[in-house]
Short mmCIF file of C-alpha atoms in Angstrom, two decimals:
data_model
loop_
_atom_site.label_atom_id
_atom_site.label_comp_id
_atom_site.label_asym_id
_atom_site.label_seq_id
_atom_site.Cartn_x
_atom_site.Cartn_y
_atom_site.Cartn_z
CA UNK A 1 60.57 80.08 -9.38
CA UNK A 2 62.22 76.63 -9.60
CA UNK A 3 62.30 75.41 -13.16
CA UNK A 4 63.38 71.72 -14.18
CA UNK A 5 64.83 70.65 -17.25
CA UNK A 6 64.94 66.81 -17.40
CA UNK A 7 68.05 64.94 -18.11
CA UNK A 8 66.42 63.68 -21.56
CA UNK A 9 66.06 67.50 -22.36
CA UNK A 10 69.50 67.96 -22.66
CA UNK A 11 70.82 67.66 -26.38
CA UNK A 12 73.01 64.95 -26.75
CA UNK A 13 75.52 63.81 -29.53
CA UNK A 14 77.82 60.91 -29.44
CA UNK A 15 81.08 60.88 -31.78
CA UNK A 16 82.69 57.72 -30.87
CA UNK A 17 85.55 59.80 -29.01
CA UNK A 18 83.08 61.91 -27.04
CA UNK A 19 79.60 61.34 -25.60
CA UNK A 20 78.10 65.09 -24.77
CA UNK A 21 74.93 66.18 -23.06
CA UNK A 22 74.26 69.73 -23.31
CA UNK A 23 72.08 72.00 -20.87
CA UNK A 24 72.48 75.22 -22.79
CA UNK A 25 73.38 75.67 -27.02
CA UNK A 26 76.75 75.18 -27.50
CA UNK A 27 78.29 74.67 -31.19
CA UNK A 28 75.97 73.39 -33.86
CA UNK A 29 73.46 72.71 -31.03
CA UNK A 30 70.99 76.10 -31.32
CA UNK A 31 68.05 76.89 -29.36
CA UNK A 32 67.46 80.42 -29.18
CA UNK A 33 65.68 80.01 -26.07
CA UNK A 34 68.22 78.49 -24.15
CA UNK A 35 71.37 80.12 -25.00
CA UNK A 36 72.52 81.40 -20.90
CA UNK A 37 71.11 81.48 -17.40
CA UNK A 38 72.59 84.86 -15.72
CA UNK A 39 76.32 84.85 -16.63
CA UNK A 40 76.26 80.97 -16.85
CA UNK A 41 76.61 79.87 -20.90
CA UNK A 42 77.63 76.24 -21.14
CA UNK A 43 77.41 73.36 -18.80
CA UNK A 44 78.19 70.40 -21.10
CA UNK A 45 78.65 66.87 -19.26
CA UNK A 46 81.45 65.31 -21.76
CA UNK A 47 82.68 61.76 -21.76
CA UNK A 48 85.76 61.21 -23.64
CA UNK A 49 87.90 58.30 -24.95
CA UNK A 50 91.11 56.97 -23.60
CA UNK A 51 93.89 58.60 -25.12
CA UNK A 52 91.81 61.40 -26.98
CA UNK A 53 90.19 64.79 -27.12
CA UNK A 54 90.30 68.53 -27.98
CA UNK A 55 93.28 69.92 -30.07
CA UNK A 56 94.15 73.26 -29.99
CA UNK A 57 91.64 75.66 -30.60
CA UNK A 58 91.10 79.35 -29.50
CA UNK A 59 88.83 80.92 -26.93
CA UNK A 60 88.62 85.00 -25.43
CA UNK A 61 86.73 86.53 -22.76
CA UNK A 62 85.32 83.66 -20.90
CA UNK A 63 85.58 82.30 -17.42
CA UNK A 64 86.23 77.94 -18.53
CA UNK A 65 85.81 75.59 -15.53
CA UNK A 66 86.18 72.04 -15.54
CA UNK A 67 84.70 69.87 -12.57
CA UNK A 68 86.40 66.31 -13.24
CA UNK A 69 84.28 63.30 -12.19
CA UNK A 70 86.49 60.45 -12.93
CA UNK A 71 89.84 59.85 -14.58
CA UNK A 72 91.90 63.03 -15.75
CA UNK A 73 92.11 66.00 -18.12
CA UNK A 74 95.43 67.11 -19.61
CA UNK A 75 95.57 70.93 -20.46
CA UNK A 76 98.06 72.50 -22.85
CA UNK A 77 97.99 76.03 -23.64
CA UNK A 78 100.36 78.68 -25.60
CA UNK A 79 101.24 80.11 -22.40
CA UNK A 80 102.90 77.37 -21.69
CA UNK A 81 100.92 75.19 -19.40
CA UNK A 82 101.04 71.59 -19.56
CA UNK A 83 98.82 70.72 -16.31
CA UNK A 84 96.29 67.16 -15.56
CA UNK A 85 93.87 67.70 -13.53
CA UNK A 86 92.00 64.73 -11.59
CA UNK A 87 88.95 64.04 -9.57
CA UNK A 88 89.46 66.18 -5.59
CA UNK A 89 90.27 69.08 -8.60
CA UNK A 90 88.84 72.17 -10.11
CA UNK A 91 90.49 73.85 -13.20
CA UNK A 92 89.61 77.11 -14.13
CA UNK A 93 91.13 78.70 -17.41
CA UNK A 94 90.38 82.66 -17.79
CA UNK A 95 90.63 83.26 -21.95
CA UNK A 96 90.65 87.13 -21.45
CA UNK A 97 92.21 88.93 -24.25
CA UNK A 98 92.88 85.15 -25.96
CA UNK A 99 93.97 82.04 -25.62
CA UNK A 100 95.11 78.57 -27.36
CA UNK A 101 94.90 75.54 -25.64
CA UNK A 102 93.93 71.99 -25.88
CA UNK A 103 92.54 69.60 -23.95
CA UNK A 104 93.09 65.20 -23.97
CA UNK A 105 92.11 62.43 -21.80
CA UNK A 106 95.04 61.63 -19.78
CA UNK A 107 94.54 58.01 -19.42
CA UNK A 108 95.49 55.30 -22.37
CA UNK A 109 92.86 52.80 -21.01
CA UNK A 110 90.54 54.68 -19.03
CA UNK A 111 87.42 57.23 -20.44
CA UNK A 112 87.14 60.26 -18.91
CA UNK A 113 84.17 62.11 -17.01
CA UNK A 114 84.10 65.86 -16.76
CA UNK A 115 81.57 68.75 -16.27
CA UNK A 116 82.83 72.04 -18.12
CA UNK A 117 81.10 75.15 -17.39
CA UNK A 118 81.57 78.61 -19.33
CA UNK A 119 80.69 81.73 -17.55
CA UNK A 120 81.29 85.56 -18.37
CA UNK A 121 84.03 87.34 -16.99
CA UNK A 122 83.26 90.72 -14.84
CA UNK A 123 85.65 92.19 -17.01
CA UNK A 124 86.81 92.13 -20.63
CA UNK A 125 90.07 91.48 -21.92
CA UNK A 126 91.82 90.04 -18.80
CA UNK A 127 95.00 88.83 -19.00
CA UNK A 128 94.86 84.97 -19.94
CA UNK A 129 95.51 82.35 -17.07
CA UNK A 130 94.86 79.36 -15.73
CA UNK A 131 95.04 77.74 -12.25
CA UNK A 132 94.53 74.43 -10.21
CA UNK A 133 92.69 73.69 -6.85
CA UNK A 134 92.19 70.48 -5.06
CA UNK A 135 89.91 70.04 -2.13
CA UNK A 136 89.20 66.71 0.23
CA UNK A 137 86.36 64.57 -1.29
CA UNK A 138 85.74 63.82 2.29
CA UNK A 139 84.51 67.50 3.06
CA UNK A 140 81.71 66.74 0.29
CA UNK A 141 80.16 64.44 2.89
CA UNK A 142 76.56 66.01 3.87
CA UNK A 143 77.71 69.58 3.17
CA UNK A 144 78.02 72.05 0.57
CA UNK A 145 81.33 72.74 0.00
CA UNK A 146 82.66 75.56 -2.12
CA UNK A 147 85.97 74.64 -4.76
CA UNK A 148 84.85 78.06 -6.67
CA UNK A 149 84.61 81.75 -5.93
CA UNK A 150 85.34 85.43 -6.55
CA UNK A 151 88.49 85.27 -3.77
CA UNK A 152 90.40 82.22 -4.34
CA UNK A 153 92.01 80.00 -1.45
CA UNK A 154 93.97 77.10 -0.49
CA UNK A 155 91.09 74.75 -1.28
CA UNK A 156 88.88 77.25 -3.94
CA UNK A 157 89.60 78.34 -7.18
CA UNK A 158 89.51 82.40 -8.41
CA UNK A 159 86.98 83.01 -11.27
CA UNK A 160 86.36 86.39 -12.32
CA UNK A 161 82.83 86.48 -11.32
CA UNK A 162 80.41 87.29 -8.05
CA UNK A 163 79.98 83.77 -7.91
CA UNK A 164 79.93 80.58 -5.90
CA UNK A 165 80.39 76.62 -7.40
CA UNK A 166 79.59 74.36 -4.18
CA UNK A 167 79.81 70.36 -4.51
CA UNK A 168 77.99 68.17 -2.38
CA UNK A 169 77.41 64.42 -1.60
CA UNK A 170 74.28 63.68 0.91
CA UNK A 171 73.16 60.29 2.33
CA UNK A 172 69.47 59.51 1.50
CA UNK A 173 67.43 61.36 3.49
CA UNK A 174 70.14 64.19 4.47
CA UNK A 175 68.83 67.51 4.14
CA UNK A 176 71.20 70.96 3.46
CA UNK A 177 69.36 74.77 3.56
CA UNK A 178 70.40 77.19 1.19
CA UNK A 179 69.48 81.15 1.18
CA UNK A 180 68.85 82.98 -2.08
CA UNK A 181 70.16 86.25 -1.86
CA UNK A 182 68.09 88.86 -3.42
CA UNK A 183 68.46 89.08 -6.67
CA UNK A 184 70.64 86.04 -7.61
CA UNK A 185 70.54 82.97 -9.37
CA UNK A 186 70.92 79.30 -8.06
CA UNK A 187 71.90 76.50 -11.38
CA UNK A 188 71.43 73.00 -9.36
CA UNK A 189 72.40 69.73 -11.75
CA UNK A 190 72.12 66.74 -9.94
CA UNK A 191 75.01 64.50 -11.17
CA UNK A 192 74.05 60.88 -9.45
CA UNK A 193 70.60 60.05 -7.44
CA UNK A 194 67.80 61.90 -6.74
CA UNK A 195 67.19 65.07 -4.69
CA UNK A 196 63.80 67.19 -3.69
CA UNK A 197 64.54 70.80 -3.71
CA UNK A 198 61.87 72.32 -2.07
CA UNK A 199 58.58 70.89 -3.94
CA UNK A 200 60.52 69.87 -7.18
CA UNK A 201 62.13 66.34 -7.94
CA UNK A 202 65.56 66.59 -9.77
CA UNK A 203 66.46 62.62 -10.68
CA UNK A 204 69.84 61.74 -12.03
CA UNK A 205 71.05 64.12 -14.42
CA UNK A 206 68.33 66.82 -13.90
CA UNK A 207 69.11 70.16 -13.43
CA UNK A 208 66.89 73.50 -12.17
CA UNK A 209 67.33 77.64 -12.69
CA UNK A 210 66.19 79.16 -9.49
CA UNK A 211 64.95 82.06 -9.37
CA UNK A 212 62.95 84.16 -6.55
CA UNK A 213 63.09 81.47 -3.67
CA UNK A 214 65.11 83.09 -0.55
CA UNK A 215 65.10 79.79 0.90
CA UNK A 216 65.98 76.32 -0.65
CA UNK A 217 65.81 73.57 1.08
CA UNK A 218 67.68 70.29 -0.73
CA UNK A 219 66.77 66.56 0.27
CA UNK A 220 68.51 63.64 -0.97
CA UNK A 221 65.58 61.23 -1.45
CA UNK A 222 68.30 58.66 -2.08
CA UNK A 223 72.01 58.65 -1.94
CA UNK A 224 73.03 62.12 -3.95
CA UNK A 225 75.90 63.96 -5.26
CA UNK A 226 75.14 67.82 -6.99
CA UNK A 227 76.49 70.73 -8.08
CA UNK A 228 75.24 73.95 -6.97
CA UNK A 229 76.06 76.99 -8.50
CA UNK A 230 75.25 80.98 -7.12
CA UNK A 231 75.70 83.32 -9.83
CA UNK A 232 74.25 86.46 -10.79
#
């Protein structure tokens, strides 16, 4: 089953600071029937201000990734991290048994773009952490490439999940395959032009829970970049 969910689904609020579309509920945003998709919670596509954001706030027990698209993200956090993270970078922040941080545009004079994803941890009350991993925008180039997994590597960050984030930018027409394991979930959101996944159209901003298809097949029908995301 391939189900869409149109970009103008998506909840949206705008603040002044912050411009947020939401795919799942998330704050005062409710909808009781769209509160998770496997372990996946929150995929909220946030545009923030020069110079502002998120002060310190608490979090515990979730898996909190940021995917930036353009400018950077400044993370603070009562461990002691002060860390920016930039477009080529993942972030991943593990609140475990709790954790304090905040999070700011870096830039005085330029907004920033950023995708950030909760998921549930494998295991409750993990140590708090946090961690870093670039990869070569280059590699995105008519390929899936994974920043985001179970193992962790020069190039991939850890989460504590039996999960996969992959990036990808095709060329229009540039097909990619994809197997479904048994049993597992595929979250596609199609951040810039248009893609066919099988028989479904996902335009700009779209997204699509797959379930039930052992084989996906993923066409840019023009110029695309997307995030795909194998989770349980």
């Amino acid at each position: 089953m391939i189900e869409v969910f149109p970009a103008e689904s998506r909840y949206q609020k705008d603040l002044g600071w912050l411009k947020v579309k939401l795919s799942f509920s998330f704050g005062d945003y409710f909808d009781p029937n769209n509160t998770a998709f496997g372990v996946m919670r929150v995929c909220n596509d946030d545009e923030v201000a020069a110079g502002l954001g998120f002060g310190p706030h608490p979090h515990s027990d979730m898996e909190i990734v940021t995917v930036v698209l353009a400018g950077a993200v400044r993370h603070e956090d009562n461990l002691g991290n002060i860390k920016v993270t930039s477009v080529g970078e993942v972030q991943r922040m593990t609140a475990g048994s709790g954790i304090i941080h905040a999070e700011y545009n870096d830039s005085a004079t330029e907004k920033l773009h950023a995708l950030q994803l909760w998921f549930m941890p494998n295991e409750l009350g993990l140590k708090p952490s946090f961690e870093i991993s670039g990869y070569d925008l280059a590699d995105l180039h008519n390929a899936l490439l994974p920043i985001l997994d179970p193992i962790g590597s020069e190039h991939t960050v850890k989460i504590h999940q039996d999960m996969t984030l992959y990036l990808s930018r095709l060329d229009k027409g540039k097909e990619l395959s994809f197997q479904q394991a048994e049993g597992r979930r595929i979250f596609i959101f199609t951040i810039e032009g248009s893609l066919t996944v099988n028989e479904s159209k996902l335009d700009e901003g779209d997204t699509a829970r797959i379930e039930s298809q052992s084989h996906l097949s993923i066409r840019a029908e023009e110029a695309a970049f997307l995030m795909l995301i194998d989770l349980p």
